[in-house]
Short mmCIF file of C-alpha atoms in Angstrom, two decimals:
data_model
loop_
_atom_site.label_atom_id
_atom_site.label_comp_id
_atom_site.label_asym_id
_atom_site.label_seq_id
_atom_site.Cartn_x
_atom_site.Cartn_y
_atom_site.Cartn_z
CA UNK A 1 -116.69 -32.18 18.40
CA UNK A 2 -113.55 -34.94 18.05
CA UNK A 3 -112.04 -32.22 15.96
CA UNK A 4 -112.49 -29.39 18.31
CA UNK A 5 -111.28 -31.49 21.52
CA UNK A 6 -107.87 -32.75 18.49
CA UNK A 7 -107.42 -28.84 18.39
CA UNK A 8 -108.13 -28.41 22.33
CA UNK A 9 -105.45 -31.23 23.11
CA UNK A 10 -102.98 -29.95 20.70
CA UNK A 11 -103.43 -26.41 21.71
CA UNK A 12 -103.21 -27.85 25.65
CA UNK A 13 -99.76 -29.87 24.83
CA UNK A 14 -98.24 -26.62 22.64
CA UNK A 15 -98.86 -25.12 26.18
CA UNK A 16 -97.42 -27.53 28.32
CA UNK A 17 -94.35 -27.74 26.06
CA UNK A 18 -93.70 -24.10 25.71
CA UNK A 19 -94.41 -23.95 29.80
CA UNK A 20 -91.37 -26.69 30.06
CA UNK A 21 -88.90 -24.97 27.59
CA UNK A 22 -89.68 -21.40 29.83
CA UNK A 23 -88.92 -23.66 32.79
CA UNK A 24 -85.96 -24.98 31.69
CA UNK A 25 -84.22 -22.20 29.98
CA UNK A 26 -85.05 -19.94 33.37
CA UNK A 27 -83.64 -22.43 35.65
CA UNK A 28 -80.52 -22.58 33.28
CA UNK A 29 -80.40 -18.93 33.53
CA UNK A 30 -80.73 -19.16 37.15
CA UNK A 31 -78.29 -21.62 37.36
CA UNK A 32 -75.39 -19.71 35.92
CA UNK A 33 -76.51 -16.90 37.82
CA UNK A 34 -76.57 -18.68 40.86
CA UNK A 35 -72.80 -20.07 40.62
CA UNK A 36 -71.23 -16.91 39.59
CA UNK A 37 -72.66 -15.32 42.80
CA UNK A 38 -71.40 -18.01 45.20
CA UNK A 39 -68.14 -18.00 43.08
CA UNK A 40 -68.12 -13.85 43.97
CA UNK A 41 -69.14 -14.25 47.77
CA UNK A 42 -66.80 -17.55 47.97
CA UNK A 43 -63.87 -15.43 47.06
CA UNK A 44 -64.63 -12.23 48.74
CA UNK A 45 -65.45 -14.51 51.81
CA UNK A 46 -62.01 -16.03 51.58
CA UNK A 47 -59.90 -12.81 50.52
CA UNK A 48 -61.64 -11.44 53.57
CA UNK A 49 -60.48 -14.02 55.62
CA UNK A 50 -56.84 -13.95 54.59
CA UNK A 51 -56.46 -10.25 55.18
CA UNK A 52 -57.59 -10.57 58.33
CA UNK A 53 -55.20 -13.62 59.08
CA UNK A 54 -52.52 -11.52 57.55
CA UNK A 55 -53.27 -8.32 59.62
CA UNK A 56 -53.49 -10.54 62.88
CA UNK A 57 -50.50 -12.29 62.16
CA UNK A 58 -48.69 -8.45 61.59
CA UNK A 59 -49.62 -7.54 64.50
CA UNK A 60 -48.59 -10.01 66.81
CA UNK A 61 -44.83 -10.21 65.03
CA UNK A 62 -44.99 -6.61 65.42
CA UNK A 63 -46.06 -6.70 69.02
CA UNK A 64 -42.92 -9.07 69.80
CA UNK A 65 -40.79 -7.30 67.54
CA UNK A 66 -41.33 -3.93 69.63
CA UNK A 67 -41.46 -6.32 72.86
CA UNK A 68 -37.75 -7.28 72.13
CA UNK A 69 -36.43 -4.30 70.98
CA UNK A 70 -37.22 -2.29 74.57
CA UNK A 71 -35.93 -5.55 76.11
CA UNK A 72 -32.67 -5.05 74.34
CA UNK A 73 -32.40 -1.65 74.88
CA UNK A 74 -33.35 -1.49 78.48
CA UNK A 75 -30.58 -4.40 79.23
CA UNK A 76 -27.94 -2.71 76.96
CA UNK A 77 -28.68 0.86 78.64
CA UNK A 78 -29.01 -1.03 81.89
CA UNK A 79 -25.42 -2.60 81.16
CA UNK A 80 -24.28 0.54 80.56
CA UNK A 81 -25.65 2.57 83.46
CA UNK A 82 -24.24 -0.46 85.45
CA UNK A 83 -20.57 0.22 84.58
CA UNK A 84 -20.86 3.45 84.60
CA UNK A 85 -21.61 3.08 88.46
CA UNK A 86 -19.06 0.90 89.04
CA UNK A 87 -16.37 3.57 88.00
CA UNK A 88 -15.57 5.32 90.78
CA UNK A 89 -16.42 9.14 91.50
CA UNK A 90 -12.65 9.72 91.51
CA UNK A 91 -12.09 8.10 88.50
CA UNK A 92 -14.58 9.64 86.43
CA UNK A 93 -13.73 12.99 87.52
CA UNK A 94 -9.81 12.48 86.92
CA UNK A 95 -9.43 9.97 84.06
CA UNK A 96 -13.02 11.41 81.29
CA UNK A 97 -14.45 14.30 83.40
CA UNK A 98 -16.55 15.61 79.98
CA UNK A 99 -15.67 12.77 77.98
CA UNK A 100 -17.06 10.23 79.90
CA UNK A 101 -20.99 11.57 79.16
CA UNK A 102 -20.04 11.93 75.80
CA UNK A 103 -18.47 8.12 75.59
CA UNK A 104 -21.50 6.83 76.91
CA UNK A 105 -24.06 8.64 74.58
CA UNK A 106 -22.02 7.50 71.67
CA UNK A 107 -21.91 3.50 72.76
CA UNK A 108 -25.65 3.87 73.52
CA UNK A 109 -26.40 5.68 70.12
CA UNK A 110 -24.37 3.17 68.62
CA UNK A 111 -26.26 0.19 70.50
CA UNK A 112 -29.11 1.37 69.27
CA UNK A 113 -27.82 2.10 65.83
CA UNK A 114 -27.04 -1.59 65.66
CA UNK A 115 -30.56 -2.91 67.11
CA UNK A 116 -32.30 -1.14 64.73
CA UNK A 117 -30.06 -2.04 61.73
CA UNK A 118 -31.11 -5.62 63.52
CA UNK A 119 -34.00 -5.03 63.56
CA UNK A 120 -34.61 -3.82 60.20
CA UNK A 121 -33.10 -6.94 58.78
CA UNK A 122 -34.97 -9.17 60.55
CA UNK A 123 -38.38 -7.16 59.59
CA UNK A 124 -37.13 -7.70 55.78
CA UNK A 125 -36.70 -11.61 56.53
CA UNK A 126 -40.63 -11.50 58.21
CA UNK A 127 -42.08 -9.52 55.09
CA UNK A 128 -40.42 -11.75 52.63
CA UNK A 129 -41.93 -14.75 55.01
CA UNK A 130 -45.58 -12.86 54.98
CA UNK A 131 -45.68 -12.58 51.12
CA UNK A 132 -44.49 -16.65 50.67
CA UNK A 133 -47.40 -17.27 52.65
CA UNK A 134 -49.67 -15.06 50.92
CA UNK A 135 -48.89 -16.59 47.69
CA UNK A 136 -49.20 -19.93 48.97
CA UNK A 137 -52.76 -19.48 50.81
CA UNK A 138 -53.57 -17.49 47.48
CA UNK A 139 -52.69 -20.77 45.60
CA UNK A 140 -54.79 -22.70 47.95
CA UNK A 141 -57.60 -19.92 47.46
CA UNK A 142 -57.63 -20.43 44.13
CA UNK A 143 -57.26 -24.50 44.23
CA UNK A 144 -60.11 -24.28 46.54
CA UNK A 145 -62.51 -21.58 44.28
CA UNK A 146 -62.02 -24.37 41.52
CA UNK A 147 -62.89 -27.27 43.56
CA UNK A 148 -65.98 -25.08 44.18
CA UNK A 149 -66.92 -23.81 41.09
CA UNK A 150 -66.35 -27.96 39.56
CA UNK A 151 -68.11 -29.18 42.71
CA UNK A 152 -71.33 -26.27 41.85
CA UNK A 153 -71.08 -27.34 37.93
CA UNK A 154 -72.00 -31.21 38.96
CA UNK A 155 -74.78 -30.08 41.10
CA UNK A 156 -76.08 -28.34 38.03
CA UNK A 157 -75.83 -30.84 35.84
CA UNK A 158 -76.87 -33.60 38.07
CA UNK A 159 -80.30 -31.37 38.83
CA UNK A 160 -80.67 -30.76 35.16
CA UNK A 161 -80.42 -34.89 34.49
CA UNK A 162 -83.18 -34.96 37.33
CA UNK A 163 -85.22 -32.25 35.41
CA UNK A 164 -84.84 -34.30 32.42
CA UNK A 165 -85.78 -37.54 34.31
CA UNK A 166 -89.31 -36.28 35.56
CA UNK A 167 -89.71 -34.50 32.83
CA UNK A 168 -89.73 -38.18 30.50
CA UNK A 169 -91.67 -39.86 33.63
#
């Protein structure tokens, strides 16, 4: 009988210990599994998030940048309608009878012409702007990810030294 309940304990303990390797080896398993799939939704959360800063931010300069554009062409055409009016009817009809349409058209197109070339320029400076901004909330991003993924790696290891401490207790 004391050598039957010798086998029975050591059969019970082989047990136990092969039940705490499982244990441990799934929960390390879990573990990396675990931090690679908040790494995955951490990013895709933030990319997410920048994109849509980025396409609200687009917006709104393109909202002012159309804004200001009809402002400058309604006061330039206004302007122009302006001293047009001012001319007398005389005048126009004896000094630029066809002329005078065409004079107009041409320092309107031109007006124009030069807003948009404005315009244009001013678009280029914004882009450039956009993608410095991008790359530097990219940067942070990525500073941030790593904070994360360090921050996850100590919880690990601190919950494995707990493991390890109730497992000797």
């Amino acid at each position: 009988k004391a050598l039957e309940r010798k086998y029975q304990q050591q059969m019970e303990q082989t047990i136990q210990d092969l039940r705490t390797q499982l244990a441990q080896t799934l929960r390390s398993e879990l573990a990396s599994e675990i931090r690679s799939e908040l790494e995955r939704e951490m990013r895709e959360t933030m990319e997410n998030e920048m994109q849509s800063r980025l396409e609200h931010h687009r917006r709104t300069l393109r909202e002012r940048y159309d804004a200001e554009l009809e402002k400058n062409v309604r006061e330039r055409l206004g302007k122009e309608k302006e001293e047009w009016e001012r001319q007398s009817q005389e005048e126009r009809v004896l000094s630029r009878p066809e002329g005078a349409n065409r004079a107009v058209d041409e320092a309107v197109t031109e007006a124009v012409e030069k807003e948009r070339e404005r315009a244009r320029l001013e678009m280029m400076r914004v882009r450039e702007g956009i993608k410095k901004v991008l790359e530097r909330e990219r940067k942070l991003m990525r500073e941030q990810v790593k904070q994360a993924t360090v921050q996850v790696r100590e919880w690990v290891a601190k919950q494995r030294e707990v493991q390890q401490q109730q497992q000797l207790l």
